[in-house]
mmCIF file of C-alpha atoms in Angstrom:
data_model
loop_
_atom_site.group_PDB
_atom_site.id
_atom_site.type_symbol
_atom_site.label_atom_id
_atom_site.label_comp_id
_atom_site.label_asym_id
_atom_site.label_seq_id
_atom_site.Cartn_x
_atom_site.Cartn_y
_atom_site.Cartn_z
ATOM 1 C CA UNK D 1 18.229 1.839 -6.567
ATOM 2 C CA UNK D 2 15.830 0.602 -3.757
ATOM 3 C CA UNK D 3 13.383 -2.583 -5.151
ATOM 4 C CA UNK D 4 11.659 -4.943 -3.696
ATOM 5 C CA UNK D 5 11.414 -8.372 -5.810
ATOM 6 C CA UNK D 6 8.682 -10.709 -4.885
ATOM 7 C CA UNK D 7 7.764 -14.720 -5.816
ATOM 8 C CA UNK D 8 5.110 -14.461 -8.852
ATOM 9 C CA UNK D 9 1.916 -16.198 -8.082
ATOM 10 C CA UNK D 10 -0.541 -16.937 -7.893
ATOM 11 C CA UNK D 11 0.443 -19.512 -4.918
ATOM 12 C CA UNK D 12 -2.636 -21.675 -4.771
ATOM 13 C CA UNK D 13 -2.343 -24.074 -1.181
ATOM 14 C CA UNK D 14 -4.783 -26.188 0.721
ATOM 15 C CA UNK D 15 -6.147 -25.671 3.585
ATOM 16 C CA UNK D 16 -3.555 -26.452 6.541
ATOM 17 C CA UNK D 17 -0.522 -26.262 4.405
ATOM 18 C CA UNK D 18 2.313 -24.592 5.066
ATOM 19 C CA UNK D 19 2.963 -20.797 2.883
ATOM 20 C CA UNK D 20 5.935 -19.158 2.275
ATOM 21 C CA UNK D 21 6.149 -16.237 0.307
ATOM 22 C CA UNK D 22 9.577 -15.249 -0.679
ATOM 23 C CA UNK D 23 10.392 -11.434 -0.639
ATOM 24 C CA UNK D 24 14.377 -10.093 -1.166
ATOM 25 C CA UNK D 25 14.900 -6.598 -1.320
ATOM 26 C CA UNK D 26 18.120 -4.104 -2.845
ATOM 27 C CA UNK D 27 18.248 -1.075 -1.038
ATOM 28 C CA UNK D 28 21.052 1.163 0.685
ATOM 29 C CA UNK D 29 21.342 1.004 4.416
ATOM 30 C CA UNK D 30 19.032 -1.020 6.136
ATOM 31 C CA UNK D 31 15.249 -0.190 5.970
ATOM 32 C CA UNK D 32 12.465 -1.255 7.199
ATOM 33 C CA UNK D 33 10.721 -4.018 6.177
ATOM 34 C CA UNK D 34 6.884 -4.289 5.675
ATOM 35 C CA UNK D 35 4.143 -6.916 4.432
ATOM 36 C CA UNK D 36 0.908 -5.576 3.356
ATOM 37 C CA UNK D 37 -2.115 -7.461 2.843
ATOM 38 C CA UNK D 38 -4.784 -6.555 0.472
ATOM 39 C CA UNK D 39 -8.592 -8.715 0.498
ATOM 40 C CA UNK D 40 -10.578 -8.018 -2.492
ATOM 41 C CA UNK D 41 -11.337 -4.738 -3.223
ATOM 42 C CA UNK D 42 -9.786 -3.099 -0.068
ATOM 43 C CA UNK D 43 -7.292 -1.111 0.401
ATOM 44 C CA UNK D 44 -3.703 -2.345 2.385
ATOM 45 C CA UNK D 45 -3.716 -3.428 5.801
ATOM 46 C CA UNK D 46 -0.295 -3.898 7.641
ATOM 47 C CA UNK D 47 0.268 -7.792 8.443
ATOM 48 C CA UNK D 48 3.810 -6.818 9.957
ATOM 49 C CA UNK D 49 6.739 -5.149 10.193
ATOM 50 C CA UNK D 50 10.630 -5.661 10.997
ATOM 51 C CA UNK D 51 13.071 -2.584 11.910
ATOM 52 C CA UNK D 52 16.128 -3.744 11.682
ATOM 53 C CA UNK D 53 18.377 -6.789 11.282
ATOM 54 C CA UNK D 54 17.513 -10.135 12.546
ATOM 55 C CA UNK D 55 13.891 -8.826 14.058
ATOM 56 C CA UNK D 56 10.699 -11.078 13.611
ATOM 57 C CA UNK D 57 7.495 -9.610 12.479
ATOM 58 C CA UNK D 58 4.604 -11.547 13.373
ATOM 59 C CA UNK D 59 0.792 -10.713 13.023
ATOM 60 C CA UNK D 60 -2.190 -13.628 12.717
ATOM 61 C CA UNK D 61 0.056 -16.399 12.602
ATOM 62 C CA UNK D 62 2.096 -15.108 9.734
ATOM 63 C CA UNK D 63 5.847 -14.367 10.324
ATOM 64 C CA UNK D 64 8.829 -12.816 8.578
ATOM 65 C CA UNK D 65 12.386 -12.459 9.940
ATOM 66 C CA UNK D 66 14.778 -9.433 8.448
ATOM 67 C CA UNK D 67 17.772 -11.091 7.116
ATOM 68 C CA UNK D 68 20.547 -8.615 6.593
ATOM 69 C CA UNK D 69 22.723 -11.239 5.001
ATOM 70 C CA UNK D 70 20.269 -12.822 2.442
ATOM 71 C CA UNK D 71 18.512 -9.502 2.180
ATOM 72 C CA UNK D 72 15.443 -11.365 2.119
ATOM 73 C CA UNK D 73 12.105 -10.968 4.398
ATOM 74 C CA UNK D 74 9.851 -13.780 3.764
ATOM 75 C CA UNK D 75 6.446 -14.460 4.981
ATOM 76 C CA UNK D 76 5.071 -17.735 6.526
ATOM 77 C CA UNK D 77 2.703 -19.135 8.021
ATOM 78 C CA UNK D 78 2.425 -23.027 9.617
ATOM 79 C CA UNK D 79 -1.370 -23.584 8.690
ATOM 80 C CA UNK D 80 -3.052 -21.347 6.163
ATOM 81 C CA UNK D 81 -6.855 -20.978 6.084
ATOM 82 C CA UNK D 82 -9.509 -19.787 3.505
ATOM 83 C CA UNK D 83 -9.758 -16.518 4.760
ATOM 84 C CA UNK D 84 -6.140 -16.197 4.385
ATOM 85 C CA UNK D 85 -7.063 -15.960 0.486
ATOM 86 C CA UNK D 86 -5.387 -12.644 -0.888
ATOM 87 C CA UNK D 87 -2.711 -10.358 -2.407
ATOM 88 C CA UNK D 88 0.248 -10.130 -0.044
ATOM 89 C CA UNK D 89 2.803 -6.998 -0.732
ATOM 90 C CA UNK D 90 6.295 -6.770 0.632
ATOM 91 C CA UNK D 91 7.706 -3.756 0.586
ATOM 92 C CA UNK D 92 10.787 -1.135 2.180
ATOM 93 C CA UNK D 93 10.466 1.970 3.232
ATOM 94 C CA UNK D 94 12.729 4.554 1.800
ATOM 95 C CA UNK D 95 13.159 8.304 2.576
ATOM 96 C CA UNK D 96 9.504 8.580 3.840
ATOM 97 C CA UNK D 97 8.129 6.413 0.710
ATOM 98 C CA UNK D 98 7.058 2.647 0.464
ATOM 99 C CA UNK D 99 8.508 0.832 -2.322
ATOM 100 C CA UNK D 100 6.444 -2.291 -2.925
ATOM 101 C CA UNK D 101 6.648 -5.298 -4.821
ATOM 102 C CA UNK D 102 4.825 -6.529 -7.479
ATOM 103 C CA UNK D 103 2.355 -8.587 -5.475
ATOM 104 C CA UNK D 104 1.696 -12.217 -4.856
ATOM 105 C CA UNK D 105 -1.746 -13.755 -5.062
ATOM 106 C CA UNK D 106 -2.395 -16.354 -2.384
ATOM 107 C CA UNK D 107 -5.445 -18.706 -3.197
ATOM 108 C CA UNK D 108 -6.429 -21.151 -0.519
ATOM 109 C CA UNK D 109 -8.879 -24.263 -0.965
ATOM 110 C CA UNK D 110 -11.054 -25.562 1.672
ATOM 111 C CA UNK X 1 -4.244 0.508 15.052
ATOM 112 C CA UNK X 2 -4.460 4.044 13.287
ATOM 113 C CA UNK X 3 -7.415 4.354 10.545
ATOM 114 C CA UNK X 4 -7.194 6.203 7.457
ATOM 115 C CA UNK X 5 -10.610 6.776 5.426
ATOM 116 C CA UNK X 6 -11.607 7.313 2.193
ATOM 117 C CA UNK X 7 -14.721 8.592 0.512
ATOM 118 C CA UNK X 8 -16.378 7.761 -1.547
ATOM 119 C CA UNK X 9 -15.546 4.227 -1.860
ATOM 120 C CA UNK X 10 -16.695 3.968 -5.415
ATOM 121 C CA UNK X 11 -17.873 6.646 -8.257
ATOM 122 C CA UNK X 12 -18.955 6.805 -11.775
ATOM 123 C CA UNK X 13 -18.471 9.690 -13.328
ATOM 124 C CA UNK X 14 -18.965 10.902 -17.011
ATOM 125 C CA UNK X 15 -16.225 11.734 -19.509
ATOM 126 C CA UNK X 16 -15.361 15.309 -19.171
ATOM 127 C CA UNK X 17 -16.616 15.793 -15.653
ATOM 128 C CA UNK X 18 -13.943 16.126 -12.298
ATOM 129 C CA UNK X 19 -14.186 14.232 -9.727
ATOM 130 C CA UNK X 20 -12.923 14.938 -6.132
ATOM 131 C CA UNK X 21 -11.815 11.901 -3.160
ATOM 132 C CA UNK X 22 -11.354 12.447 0.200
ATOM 133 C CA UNK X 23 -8.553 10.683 2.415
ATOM 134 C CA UNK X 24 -8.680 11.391 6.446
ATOM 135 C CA UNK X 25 -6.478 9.810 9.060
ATOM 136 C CA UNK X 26 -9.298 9.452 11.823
ATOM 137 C CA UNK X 27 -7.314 9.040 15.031
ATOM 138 C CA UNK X 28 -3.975 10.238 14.324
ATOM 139 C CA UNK X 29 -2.219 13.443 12.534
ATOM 140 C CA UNK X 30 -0.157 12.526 9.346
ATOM 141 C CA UNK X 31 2.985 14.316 8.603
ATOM 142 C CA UNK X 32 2.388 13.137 5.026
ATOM 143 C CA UNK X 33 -0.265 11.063 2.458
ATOM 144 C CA UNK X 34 0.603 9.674 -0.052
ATOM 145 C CA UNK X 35 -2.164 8.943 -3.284
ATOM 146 C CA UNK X 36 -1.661 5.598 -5.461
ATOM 147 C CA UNK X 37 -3.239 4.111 -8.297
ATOM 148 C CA UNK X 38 -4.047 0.693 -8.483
ATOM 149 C CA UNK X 39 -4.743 -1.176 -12.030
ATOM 150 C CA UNK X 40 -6.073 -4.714 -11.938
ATOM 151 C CA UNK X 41 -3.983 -7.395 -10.216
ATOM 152 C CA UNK X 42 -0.911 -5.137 -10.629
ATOM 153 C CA UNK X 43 0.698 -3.257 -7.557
ATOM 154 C CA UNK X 44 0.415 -0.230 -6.209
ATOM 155 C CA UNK X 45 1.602 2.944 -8.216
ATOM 156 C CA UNK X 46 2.726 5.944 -6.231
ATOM 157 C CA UNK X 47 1.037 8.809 -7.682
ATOM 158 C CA UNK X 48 2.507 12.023 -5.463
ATOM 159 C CA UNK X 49 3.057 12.769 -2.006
ATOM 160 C CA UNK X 50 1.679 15.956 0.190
ATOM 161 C CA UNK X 51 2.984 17.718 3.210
ATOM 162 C CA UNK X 52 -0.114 19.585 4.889
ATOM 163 C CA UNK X 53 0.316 23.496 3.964
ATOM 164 C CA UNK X 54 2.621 22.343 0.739
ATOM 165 C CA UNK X 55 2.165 21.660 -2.840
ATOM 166 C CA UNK X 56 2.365 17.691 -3.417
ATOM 167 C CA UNK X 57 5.019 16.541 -5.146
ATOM 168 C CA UNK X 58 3.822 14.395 -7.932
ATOM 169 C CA UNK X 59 6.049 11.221 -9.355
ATOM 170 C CA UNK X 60 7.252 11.276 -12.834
ATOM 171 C CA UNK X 61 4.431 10.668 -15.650
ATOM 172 C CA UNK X 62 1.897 11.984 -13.299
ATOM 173 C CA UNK X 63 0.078 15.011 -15.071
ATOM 174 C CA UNK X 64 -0.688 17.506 -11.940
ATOM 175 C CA UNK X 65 -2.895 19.401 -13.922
ATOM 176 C CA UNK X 66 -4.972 16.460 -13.989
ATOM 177 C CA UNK X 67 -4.905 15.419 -10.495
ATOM 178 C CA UNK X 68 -5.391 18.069 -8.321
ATOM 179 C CA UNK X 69 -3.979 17.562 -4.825
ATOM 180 C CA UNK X 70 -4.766 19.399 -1.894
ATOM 181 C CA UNK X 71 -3.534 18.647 1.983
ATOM 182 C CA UNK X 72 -5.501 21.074 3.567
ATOM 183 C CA UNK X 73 -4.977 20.319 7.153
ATOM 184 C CA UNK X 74 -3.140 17.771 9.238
ATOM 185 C CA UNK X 75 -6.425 14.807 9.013
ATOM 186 C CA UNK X 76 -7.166 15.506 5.456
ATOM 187 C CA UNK X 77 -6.313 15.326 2.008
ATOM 188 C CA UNK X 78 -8.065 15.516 -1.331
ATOM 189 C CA UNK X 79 -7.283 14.350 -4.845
ATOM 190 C CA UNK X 80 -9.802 15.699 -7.510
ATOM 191 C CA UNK X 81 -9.229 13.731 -10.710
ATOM 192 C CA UNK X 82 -10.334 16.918 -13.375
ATOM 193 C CA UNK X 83 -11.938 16.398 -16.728
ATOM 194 C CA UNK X 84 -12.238 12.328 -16.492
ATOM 195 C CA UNK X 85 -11.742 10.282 -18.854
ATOM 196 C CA UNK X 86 -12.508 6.516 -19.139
ATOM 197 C CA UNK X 87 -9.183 5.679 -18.994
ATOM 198 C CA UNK X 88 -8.832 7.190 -15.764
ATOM 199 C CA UNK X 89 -10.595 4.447 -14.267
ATOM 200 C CA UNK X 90 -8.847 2.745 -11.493
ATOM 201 C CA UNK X 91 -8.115 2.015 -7.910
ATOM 202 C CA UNK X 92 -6.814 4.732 -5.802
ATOM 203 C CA UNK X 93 -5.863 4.302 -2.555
ATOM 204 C CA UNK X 94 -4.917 7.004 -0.174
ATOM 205 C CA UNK X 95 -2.095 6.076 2.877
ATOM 206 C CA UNK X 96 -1.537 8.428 5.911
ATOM 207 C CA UNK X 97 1.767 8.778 8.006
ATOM 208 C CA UNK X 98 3.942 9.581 10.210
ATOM 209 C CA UNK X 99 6.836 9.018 12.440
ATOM 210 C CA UNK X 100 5.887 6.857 14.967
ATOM 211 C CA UNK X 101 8.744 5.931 18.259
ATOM 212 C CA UNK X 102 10.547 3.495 16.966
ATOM 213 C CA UNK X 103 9.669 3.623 13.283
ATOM 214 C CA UNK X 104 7.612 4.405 10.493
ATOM 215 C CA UNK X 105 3.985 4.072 10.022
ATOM 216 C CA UNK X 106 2.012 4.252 7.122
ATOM 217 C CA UNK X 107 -1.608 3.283 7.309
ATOM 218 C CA UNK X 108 -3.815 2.693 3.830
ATOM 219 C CA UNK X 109 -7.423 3.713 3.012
ATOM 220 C CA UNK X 110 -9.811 1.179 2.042
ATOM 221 C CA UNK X 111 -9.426 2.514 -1.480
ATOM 222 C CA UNK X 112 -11.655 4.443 -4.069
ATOM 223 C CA UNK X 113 -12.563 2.511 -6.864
ATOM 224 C CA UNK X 114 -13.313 5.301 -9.988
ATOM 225 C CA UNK X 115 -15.339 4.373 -13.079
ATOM 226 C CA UNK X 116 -15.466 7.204 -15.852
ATOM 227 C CA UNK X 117 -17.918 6.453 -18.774
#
């Protein structure tokens, strides 16, 4: 079936450091690739998206490239900040339905 | 971007009572919202999906009896949550969307949080 498997946090970082946020994915065909952000008690926002093979998503300094042959889509960022401090979903898109990962907490000290 | 918006943002109900939350896409029309559930630090749990004019189609373990959806126009949907209970306390997030040029967009609410004592 279509899943979306996600690196357990929480990721707890400094201020400056680098993030990466690993994301791989099983699905059939080739979907489209989402990460979500969610601050405390909010709902989602987009952060970004990729389409198809090889695109980059970027948003707010964060980035993810869609990489058909790894199936993987993780999320960076070169200098994380307090405010960065939050739950970060990957997910796919499937039939007209998001399938989403568990969730990975993100924890950033100033 | 596209806003979707939920009311109210939080409620506390009493066991036994029904409660009813609103989801509208603001600036856009939405082929289709979808209504999650959200437990504490755990992801996001699809709940059912509604076409406007259709009945929702509710996942598997979802009683439909219990929540009542309604898609009553192209901007707005409702999910009543009937005869509370506490353990219907939760998160639940509304998401509006539709097919956009050159993909898919789905936009979130900012979420309902739902107390039942």
């Amino acid at each position: 079936g279509n899943s979306v498997t996600q690196m357990e946090g929480p990721v707890t970082l400094s201020e400056e450091a680098f993030l990466t946020i690993n994301c791989t994915y099983t699905a059939t065909g080739y979907p489209s690739l989402f990460w979500y952000v969610q601050y405390p008690g909010e709902g989602l926002q987009l952060l970004l998206k990729a389409t198809k093979a090889d695109d980059k998503g970027s948003n707010k300094g964060f980035e993810a490239t869609y990489r058909k042959e790894t199936t993987s889509f993780h999320l960076e960022k070169g200098s994380v900040q307090v405010s960065d401090s939050a739950v970060y979903f990957c997910a796919l898109v499937y039939g007209n339905k998001l399938v989403f990962g568990a969730g990975t907490i993100l924890r950033v000290k100033s | 971007g596209a806003v979707v918006s939920q009311h109210p943002s939080w409620v506390i109900c009493k066991s036994g009572t029904s409660v009813k939350i609103e989801c509208r896409s603001l600036d856009f029309q939405a082929t289709t919202m979808f209504w999650y559930r959200q437990f504490p630090k755990q992801s996001l749990m699809l709940m059912a999906t509604s076409n406007e004019g259709s009945k929702a189609t509710y996942e598997q373990g979802v009683e439909k009896d219990k929540f009542l959806i309604n898609h009553a126009s192209l901007t707005l949907s409702t999910l009543t949550v009937t005869s509370a209970h506490p353990e219907d306390s939760s998160f639940y997030i509304c998401s509006a969307a539709f097919w956009g040029e050159r993909s898919y967009e789905q936009y979130f609410g900012p979420g309902t949080r739902l107390t039942v004592t």
